Tab-separated table of C-alpha atoms in Angstrom:
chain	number	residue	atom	x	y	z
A	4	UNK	CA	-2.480	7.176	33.576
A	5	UNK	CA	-2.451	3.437	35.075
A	6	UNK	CA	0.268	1.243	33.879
A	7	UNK	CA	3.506	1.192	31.604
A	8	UNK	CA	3.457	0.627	27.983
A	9	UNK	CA	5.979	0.703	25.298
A	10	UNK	CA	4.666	1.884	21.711
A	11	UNK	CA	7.381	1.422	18.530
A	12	UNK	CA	6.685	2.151	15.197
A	13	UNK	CA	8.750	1.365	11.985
A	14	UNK	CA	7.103	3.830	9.646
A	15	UNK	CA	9.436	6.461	8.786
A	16	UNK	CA	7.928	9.921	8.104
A	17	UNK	CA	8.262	12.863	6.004
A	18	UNK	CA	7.132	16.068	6.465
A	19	UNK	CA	6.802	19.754	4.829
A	20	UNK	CA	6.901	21.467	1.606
A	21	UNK	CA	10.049	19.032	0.400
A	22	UNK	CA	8.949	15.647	1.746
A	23	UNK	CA	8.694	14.110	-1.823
A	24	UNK	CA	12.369	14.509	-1.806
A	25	UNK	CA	12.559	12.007	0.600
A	26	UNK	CA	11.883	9.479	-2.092
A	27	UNK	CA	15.419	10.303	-3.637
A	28	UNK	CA	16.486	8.852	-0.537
A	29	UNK	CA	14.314	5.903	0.079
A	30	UNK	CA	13.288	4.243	-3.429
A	31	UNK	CA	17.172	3.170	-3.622
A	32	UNK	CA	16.284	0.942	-1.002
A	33	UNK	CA	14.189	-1.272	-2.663
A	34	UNK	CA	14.422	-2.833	-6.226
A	35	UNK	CA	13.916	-1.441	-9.732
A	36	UNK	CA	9.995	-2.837	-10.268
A	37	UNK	CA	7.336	0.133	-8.909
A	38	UNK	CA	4.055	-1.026	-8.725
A	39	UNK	CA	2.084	3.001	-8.089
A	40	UNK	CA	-0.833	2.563	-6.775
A	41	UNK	CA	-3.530	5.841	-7.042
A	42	UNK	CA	-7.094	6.428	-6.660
A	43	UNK	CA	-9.354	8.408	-9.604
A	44	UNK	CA	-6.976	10.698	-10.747
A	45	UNK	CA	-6.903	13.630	-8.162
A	46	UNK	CA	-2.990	13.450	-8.232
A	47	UNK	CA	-2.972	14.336	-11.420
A	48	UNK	CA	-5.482	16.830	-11.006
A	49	UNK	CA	-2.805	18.255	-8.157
A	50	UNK	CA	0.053	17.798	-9.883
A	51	UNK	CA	1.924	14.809	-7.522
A	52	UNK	CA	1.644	12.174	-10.186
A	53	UNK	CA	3.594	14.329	-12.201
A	54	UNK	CA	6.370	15.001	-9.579
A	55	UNK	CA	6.079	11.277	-8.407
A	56	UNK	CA	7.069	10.150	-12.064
A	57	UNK	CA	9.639	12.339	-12.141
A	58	UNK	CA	11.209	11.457	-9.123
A	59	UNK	CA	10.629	7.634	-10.051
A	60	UNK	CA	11.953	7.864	-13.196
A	61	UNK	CA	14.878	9.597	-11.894
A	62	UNK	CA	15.801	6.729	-9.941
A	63	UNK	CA	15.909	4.487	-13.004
A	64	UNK	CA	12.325	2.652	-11.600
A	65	UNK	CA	10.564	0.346	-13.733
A	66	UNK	CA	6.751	1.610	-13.091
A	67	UNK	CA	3.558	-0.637	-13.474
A	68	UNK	CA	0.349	1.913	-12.723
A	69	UNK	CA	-2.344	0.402	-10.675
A	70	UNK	CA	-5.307	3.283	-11.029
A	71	UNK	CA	-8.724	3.447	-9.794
A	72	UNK	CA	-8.244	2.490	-6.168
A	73	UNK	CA	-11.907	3.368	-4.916
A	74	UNK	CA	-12.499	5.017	-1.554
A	75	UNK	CA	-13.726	1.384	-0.013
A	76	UNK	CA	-11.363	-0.905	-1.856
A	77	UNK	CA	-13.124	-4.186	-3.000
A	78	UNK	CA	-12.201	-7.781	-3.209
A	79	UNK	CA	-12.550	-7.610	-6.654
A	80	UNK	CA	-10.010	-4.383	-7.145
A	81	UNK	CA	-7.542	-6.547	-4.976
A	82	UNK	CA	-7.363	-9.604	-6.939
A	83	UNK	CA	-7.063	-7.252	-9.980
A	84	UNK	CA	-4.279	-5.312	-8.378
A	85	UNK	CA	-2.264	-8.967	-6.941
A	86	UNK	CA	-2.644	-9.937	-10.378
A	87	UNK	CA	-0.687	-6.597	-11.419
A	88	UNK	CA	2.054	-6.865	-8.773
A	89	UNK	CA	2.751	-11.257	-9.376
A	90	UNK	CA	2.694	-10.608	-13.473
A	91	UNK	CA	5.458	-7.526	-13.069
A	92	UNK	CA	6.918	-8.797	-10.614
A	93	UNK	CA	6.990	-6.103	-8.444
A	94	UNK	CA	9.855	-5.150	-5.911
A	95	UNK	CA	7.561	-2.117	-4.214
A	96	UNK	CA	4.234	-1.237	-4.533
A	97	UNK	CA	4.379	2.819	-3.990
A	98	UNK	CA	0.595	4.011	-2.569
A	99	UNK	CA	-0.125	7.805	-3.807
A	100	UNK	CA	-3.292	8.921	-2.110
A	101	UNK	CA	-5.796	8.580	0.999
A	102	UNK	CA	-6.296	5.710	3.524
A	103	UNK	CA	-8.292	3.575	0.961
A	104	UNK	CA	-5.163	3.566	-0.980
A	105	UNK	CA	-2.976	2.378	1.909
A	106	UNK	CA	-4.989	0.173	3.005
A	107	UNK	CA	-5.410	-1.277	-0.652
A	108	UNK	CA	-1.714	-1.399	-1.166
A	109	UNK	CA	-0.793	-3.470	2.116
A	110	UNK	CA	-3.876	-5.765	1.093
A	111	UNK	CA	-2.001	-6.404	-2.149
A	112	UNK	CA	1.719	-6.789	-0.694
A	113	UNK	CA	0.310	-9.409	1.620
A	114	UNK	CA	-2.001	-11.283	-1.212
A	115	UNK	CA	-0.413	-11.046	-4.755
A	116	UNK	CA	1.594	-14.064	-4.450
A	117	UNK	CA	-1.110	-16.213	-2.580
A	118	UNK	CA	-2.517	-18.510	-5.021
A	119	UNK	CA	-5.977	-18.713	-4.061
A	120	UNK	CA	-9.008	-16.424	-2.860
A	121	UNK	CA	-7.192	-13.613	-0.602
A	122	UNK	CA	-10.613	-11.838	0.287
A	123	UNK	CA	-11.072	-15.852	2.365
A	124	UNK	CA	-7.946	-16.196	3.352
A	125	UNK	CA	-6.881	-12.824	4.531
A	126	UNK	CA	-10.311	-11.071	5.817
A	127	UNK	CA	-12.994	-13.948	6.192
A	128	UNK	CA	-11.005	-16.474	7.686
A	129	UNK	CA	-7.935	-13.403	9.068
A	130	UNK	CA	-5.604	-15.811	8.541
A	131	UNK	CA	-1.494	-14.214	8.760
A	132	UNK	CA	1.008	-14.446	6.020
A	133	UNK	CA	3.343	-17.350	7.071
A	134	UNK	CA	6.910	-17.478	7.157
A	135	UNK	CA	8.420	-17.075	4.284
A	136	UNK	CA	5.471	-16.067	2.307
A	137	UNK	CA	6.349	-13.339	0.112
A	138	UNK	CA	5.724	-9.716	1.306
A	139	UNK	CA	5.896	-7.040	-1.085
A	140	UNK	CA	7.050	-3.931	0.828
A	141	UNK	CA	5.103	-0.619	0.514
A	142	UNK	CA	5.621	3.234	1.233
A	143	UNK	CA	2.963	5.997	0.690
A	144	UNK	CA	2.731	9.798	-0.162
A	145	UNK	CA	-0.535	10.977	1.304
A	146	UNK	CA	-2.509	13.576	-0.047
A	147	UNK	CA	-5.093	13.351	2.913
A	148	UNK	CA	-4.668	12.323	6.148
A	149	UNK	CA	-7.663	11.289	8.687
A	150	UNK	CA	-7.094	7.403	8.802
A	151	UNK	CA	-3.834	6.454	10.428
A	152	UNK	CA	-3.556	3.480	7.708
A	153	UNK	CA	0.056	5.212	6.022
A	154	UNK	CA	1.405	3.966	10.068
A	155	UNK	CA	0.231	0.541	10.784
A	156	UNK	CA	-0.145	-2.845	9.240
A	157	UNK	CA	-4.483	-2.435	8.858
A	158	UNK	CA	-6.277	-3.107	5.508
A	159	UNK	CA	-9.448	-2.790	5.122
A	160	UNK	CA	-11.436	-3.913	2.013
A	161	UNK	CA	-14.951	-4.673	1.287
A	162	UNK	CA	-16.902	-7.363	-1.034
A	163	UNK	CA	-20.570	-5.865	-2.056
A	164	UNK	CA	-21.478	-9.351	-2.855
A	165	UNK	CA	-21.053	-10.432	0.321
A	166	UNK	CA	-22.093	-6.976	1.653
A	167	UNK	CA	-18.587	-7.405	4.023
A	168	UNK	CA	-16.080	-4.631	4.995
A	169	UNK	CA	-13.812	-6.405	6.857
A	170	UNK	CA	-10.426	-4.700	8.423
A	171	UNK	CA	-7.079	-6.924	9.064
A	172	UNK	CA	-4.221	-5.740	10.915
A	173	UNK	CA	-1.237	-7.556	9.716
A	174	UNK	CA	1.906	-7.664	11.567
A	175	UNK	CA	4.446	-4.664	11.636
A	176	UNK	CA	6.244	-6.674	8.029
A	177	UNK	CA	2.755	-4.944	6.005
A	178	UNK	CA	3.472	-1.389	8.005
A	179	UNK	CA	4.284	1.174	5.466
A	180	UNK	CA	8.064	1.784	5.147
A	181	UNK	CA	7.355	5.442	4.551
């Protein structure tokens, strides 16, 4: 291979039969106000919503449920779901799923406190959170892996009006915690 490179990644990760237990040790990290983020219902169908709750609610977590997250996410799901995260006032937005979810989630930790259009801001125009803008931090559980999206700062979402899918890689302050 030509050249030297250095590669760093702050995405912790879990792995095995146990790994949900690592959320015993990571939610005390982060503040009492869960946004859970989940696609159409296959955790429950599986049974990790159930041990997810449980494990949240054993932490004393305050959760706000953000359902439905489509394989695709659209602008339209994203405004819904900043408008979840600013009105609760969300500490951590928790992503229980695929890539779509993932990608939703960091879409929403980057845009619920932006006042205006985030699909313009963030994907038409890729503009980058300033300093100081507010950053909700996120962590995931996968249920399916494939896209990469649970270990880098990417979010992709589409508008069918527009007929856009448009990716943005944020900086490493939108990567996944876990």
């Amino acid at each position: 291979m030509n050249g030297n490179f250095s590669y760093s990644n702050p995405t912790k990760l879990y792995f095995g039969d146990k790994a949900l237990d690592f959320l015993n040790t990571e939610l005390p990290k982060y503040g009492k106000r869960i946004m859970l983020s989940y696609g159409g219902g296959s955790i429950k169908k599986n049974g990790i919503y159930d041990e997810v709750i449980k494990i949240l609610k054993a932490n004393d977590k305050e959760i706000f449920e953000d359902s439905g997250v489509m394989p695709n996410p659209t602008s339209e799901k994203l405004i819904e779901g900043c408008k979840i995260a600013r009105e609760n006032n969300v500490d951590f937005i928790l992503a229980v799923g695929g890539g779509s979810v993932c990608d939703y989630a960091k879409g929403v930790s980057v845009a619920a406190w932006y006042d205006g259009d985030p699909w313009e801001k963030y994907y038409l125009n890729m503009e980058e959170p300033k300093a100081g803008d507010k950053i909700i931090p996120v962590g995931s559980v996968l249920t399916m892996v494939g896209t990469g999206s649970e270990m880098n700062g990417g979010s992709v979402i589409t508008n069918h009006a527009q007929k856009l899918k448009i990716g943005h890689v944020f900086g490493e302050e939108v990567f996944p915690k876990f």
